[in-house]
mmCIF file of N, CA and C in Angstrom:
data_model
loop_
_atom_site.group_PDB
_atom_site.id
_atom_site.type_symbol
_atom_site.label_atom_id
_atom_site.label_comp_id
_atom_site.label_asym_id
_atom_site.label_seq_id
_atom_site.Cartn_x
_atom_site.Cartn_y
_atom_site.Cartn_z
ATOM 1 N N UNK W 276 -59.102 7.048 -8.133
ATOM 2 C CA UNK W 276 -59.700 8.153 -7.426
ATOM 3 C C UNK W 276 -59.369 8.096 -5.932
ATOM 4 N N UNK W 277 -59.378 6.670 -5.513
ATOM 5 C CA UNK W 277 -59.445 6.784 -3.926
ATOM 6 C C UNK W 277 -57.732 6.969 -3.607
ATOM 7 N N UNK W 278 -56.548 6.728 -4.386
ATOM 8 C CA UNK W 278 -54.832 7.276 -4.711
ATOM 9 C C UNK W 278 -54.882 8.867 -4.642
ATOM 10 N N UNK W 279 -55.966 9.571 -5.389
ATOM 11 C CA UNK W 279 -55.711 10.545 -5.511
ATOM 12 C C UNK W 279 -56.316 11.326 -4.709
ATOM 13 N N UNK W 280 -57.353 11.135 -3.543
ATOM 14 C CA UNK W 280 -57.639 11.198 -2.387
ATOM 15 C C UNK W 280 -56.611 11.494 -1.260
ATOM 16 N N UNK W 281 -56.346 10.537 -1.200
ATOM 17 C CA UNK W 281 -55.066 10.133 0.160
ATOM 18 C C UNK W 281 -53.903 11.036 -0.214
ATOM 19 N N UNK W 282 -53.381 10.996 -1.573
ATOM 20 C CA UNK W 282 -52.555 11.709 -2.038
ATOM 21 C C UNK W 282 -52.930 13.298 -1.802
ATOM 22 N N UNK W 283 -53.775 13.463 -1.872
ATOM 23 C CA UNK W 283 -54.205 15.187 -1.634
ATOM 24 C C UNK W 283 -54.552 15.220 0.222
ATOM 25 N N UNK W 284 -54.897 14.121 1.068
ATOM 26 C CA UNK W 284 -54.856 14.520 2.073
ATOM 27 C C UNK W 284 -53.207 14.485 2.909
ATOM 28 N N UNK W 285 -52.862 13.359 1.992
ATOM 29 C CA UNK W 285 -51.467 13.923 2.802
ATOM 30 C C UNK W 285 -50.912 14.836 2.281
ATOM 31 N N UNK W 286 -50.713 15.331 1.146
ATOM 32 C CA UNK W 286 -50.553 16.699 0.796
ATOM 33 C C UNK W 286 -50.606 18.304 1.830
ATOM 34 N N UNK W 287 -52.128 17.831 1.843
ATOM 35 C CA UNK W 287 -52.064 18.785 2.949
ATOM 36 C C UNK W 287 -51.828 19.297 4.175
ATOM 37 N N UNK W 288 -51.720 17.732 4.718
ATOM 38 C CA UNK W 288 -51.336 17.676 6.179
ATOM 39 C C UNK W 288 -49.830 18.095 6.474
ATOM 40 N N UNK W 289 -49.104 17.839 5.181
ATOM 41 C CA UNK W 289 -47.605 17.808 5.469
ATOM 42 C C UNK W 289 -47.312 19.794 4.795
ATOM 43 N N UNK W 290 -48.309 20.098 4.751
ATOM 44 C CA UNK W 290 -48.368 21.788 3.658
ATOM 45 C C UNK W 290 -48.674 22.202 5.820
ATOM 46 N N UNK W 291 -49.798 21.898 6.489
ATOM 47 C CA UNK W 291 -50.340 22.644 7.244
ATOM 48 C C UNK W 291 -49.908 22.158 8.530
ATOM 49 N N UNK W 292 -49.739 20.698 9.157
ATOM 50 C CA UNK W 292 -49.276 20.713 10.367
ATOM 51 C C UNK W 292 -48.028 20.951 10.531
ATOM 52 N N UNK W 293 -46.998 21.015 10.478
ATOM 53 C CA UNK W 293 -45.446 21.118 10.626
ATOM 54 C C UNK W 293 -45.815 23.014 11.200
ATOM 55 N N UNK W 294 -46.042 23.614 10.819
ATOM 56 C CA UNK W 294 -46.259 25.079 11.265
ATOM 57 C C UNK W 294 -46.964 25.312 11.924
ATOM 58 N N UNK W 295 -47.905 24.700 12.884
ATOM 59 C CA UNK W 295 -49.075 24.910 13.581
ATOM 60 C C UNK W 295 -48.760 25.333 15.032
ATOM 61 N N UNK W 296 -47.737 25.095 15.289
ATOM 62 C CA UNK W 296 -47.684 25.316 16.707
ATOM 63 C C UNK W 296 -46.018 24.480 17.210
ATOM 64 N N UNK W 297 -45.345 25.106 18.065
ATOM 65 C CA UNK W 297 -43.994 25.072 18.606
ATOM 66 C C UNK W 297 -43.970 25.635 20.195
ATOM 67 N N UNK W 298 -43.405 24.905 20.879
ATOM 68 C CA UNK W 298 -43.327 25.266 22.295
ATOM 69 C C UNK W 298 -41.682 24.992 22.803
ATOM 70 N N UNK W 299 -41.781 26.048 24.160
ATOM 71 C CA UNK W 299 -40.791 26.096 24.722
ATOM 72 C C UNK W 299 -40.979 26.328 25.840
ATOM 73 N N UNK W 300 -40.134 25.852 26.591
ATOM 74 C CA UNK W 300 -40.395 25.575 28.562
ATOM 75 C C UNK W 300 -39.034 25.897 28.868
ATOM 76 N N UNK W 301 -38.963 26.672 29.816
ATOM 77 C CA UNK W 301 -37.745 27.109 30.628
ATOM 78 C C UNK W 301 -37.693 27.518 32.042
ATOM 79 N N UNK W 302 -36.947 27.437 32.844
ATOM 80 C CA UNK W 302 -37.204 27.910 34.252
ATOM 81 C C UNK W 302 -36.517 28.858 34.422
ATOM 82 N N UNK W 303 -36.853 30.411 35.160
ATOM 83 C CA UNK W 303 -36.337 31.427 35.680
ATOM 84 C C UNK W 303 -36.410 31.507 37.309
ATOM 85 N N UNK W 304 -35.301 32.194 37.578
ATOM 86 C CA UNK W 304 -35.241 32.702 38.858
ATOM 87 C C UNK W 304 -35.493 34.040 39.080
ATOM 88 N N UNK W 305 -36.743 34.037 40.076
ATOM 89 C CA UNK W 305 -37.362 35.596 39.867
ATOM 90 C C UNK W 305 -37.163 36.086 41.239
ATOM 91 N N UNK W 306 -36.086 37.327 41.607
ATOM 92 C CA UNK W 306 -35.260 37.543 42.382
ATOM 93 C C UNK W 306 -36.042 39.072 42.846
ATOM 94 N N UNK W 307 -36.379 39.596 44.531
ATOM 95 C CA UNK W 307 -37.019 40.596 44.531
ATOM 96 C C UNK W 307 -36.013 41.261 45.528
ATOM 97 N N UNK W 308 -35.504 42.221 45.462
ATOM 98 C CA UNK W 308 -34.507 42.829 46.272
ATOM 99 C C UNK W 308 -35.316 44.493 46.960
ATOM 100 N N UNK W 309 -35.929 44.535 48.025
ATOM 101 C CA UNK W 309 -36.114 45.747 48.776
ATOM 102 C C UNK W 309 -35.229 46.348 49.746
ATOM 103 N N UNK W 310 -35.097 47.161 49.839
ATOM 104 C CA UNK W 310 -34.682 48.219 50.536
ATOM 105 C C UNK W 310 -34.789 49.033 51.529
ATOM 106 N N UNK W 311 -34.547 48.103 53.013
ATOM 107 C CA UNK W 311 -35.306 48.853 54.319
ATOM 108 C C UNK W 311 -34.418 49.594 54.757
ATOM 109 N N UNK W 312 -34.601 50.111 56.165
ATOM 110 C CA UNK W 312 -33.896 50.949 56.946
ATOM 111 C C UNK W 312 -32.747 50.130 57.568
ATOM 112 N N UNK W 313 -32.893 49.157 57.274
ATOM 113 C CA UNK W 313 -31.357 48.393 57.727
ATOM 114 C C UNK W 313 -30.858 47.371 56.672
ATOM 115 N N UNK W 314 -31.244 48.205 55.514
ATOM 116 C CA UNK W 314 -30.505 47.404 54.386
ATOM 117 C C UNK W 314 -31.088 46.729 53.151
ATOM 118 N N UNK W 315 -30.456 46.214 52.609
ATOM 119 C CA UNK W 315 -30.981 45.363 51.644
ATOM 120 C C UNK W 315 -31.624 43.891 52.348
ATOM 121 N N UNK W 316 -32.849 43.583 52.028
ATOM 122 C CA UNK W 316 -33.235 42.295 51.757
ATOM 123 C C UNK W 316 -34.123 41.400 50.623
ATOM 124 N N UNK W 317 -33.433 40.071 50.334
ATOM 125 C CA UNK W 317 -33.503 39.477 49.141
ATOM 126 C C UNK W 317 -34.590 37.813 49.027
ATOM 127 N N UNK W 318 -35.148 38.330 48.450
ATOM 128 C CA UNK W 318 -36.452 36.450 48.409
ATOM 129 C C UNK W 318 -35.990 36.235 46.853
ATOM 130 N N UNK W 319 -36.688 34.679 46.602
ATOM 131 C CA UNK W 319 -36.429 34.419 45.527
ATOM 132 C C UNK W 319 -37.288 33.035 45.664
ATOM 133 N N UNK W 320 -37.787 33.013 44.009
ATOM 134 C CA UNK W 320 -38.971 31.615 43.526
ATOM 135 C C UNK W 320 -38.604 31.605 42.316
ATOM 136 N N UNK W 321 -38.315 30.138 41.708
ATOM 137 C CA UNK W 321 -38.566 30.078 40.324
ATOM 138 C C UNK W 321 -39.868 29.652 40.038
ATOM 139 N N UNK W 322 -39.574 30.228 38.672
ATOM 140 C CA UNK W 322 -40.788 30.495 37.747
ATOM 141 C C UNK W 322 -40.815 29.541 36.826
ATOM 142 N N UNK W 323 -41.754 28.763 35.882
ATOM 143 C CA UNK W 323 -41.700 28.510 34.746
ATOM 144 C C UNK W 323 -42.446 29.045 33.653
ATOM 145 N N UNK W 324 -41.403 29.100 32.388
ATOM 146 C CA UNK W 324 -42.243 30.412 31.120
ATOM 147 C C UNK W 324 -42.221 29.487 30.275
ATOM 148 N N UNK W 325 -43.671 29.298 29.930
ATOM 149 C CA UNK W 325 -43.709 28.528 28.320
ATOM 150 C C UNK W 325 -44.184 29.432 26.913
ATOM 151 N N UNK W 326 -43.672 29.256 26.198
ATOM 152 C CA UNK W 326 -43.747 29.856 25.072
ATOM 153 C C UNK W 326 -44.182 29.248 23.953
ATOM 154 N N UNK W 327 -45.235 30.002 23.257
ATOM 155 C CA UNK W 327 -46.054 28.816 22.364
ATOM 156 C C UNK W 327 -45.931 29.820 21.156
ATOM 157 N N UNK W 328 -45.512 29.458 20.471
ATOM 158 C CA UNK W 328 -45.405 30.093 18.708
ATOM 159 C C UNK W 328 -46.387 29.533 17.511
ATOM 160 N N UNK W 329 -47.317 30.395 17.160
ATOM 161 C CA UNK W 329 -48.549 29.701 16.664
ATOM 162 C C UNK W 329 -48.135 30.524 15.060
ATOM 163 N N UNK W 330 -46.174 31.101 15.037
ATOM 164 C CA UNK W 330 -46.942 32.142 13.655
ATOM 165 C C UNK W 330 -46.649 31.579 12.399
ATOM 166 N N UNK W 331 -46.163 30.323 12.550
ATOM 167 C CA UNK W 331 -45.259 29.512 11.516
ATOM 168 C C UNK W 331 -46.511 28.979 10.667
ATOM 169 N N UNK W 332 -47.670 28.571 11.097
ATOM 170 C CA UNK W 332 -48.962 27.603 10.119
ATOM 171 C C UNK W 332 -49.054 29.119 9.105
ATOM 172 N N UNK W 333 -48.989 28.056 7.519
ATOM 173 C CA UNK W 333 -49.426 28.457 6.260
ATOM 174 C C UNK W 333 -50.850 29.115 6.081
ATOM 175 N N UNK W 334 -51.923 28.069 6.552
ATOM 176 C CA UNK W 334 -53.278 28.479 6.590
ATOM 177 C C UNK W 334 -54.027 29.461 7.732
ATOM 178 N N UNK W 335 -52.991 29.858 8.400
ATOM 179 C CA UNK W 335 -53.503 30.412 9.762
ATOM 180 C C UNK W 335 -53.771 32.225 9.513
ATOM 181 N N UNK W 336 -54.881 32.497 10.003
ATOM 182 C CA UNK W 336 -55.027 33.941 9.579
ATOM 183 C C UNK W 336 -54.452 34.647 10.189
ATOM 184 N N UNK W 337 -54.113 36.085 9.845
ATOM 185 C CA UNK W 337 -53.226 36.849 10.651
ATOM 186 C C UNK W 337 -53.370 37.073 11.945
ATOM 187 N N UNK W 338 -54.426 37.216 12.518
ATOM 188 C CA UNK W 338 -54.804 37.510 13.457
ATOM 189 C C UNK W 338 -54.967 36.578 14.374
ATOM 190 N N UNK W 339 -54.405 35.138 13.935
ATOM 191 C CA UNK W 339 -54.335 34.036 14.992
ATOM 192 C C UNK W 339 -52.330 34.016 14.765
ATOM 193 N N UNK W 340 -52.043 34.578 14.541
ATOM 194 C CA UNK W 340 -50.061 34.072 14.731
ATOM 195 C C UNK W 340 -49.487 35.276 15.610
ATOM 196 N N UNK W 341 -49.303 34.764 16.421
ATOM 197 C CA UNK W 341 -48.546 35.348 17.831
ATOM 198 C C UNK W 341 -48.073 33.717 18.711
ATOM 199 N N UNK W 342 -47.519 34.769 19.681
ATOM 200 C CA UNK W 342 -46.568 34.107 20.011
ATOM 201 C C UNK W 342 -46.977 33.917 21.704
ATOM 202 N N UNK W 343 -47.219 33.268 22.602
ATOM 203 C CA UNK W 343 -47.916 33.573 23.473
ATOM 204 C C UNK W 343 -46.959 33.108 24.995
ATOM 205 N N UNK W 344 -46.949 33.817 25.744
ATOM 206 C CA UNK W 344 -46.258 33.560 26.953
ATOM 207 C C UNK W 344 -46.935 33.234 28.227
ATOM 208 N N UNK W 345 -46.726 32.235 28.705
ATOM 209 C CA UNK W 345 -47.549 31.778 30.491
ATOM 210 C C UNK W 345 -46.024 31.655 31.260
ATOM 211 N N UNK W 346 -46.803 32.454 32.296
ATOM 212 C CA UNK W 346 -45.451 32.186 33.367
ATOM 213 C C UNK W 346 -46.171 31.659 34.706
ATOM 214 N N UNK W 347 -45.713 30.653 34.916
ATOM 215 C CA UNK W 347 -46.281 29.708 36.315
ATOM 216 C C UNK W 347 -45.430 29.531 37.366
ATOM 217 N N UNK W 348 -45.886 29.858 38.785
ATOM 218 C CA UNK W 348 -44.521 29.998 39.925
ATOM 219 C C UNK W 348 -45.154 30.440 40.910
ATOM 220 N N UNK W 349 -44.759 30.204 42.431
ATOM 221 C CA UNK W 349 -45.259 31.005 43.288
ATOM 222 C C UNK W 349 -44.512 32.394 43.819
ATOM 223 N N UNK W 350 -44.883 33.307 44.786
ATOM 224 C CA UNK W 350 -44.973 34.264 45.230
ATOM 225 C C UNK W 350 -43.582 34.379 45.645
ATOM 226 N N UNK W 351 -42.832 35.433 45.776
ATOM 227 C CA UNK W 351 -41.636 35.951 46.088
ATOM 228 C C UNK W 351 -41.644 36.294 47.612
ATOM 229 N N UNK W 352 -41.589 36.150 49.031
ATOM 230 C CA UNK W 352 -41.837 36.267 50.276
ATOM 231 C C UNK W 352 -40.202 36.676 50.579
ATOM 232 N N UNK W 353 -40.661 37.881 51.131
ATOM 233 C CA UNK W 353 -39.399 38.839 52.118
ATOM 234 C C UNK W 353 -39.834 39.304 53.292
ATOM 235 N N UNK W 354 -38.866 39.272 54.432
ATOM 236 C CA UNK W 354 -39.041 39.759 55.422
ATOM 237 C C UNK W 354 -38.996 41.095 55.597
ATOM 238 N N UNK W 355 -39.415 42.009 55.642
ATOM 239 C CA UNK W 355 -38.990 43.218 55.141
ATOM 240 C C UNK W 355 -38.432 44.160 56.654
ATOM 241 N N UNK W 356 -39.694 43.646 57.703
ATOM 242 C CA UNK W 356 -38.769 43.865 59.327
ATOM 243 C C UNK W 356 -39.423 42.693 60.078
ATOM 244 N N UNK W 357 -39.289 42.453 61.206
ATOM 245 C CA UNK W 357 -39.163 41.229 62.352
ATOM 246 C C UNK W 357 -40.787 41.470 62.189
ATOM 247 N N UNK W 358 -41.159 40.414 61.558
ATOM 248 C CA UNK W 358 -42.895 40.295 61.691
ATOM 249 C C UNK W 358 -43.705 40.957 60.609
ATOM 250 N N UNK W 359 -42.649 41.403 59.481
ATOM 251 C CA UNK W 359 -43.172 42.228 58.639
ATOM 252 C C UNK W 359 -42.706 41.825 57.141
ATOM 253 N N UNK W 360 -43.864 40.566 56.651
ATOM 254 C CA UNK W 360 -43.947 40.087 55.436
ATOM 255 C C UNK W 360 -44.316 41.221 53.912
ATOM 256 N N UNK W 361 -43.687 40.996 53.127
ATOM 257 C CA UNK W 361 -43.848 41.683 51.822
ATOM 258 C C UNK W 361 -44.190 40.508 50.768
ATOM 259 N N UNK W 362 -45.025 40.143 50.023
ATOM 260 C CA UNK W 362 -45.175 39.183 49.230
ATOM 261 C C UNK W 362 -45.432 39.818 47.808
ATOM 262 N N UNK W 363 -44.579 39.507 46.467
ATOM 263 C CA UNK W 363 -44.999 39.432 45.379
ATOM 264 C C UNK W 363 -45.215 38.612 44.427
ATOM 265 N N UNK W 364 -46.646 39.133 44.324
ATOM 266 C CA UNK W 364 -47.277 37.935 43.351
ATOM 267 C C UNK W 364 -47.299 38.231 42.009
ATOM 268 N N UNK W 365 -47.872 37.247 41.279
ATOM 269 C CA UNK W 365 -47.295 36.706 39.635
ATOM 270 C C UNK W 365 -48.613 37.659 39.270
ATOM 271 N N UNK W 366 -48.712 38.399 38.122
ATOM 272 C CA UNK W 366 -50.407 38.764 37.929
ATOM 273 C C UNK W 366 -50.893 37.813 37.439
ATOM 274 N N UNK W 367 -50.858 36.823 36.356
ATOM 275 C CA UNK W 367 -51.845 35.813 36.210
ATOM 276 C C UNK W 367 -52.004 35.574 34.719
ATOM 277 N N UNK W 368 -51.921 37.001 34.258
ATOM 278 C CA UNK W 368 -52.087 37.100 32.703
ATOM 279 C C UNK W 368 -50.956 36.513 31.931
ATOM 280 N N UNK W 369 -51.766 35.756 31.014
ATOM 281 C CA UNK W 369 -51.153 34.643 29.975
ATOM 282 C C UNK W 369 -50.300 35.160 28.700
ATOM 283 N N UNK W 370 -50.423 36.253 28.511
ATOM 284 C CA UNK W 370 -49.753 37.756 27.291
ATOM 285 C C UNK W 370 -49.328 38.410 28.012
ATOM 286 N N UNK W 371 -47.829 38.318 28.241
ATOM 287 C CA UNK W 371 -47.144 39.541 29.032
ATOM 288 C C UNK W 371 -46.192 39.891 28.161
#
């Protein structure tokens, strides 16, 4: 009984964790190009995007498998004229 125990818990573990969850990390360069009265000017910050894939688990209900994106990085800063900062920021939200 206690063989056929263990045998059914690893059973299941090897049926349900392997699909539970997968990640991915990458770095982008997030490039902001405006357009003043004397031209183009260009800032730039990398970013990092992780990506978490929850849709692969067997036991997982539908409504938990998506795929979920965080992007982490600071602010994009341009001069836009002599004393005249433009900053763009990240919104924050974790589902984009």
């Amino acid at each position: 009984m206690k063989t056929f125990a263990l045998l059914s818990l690893a059973l299941t573990a090897a049926l349900i964790l392997p699909g539970c969850k997968s990640e991915v990390n990458y770095n982008q360069r997030l490039t902001l190009v405006v357009g003043t009265p004397a031209g183009e000017v260009r800032g730039f910050a990398v970013t990092q995007v992780t990506k978490t894939d929850t849709t692969g688990g067997i036991f997982l209900p539908p409504e938990a498998r998506r795929v979920i994106s965080k992007v982490v990085g600071e602010a994009v800063v341009v001069e836009v004229m002599p004393g005249r900062w433009l900053f763009a920021l990240l919104d924050g939200r974790e589902d984009g």
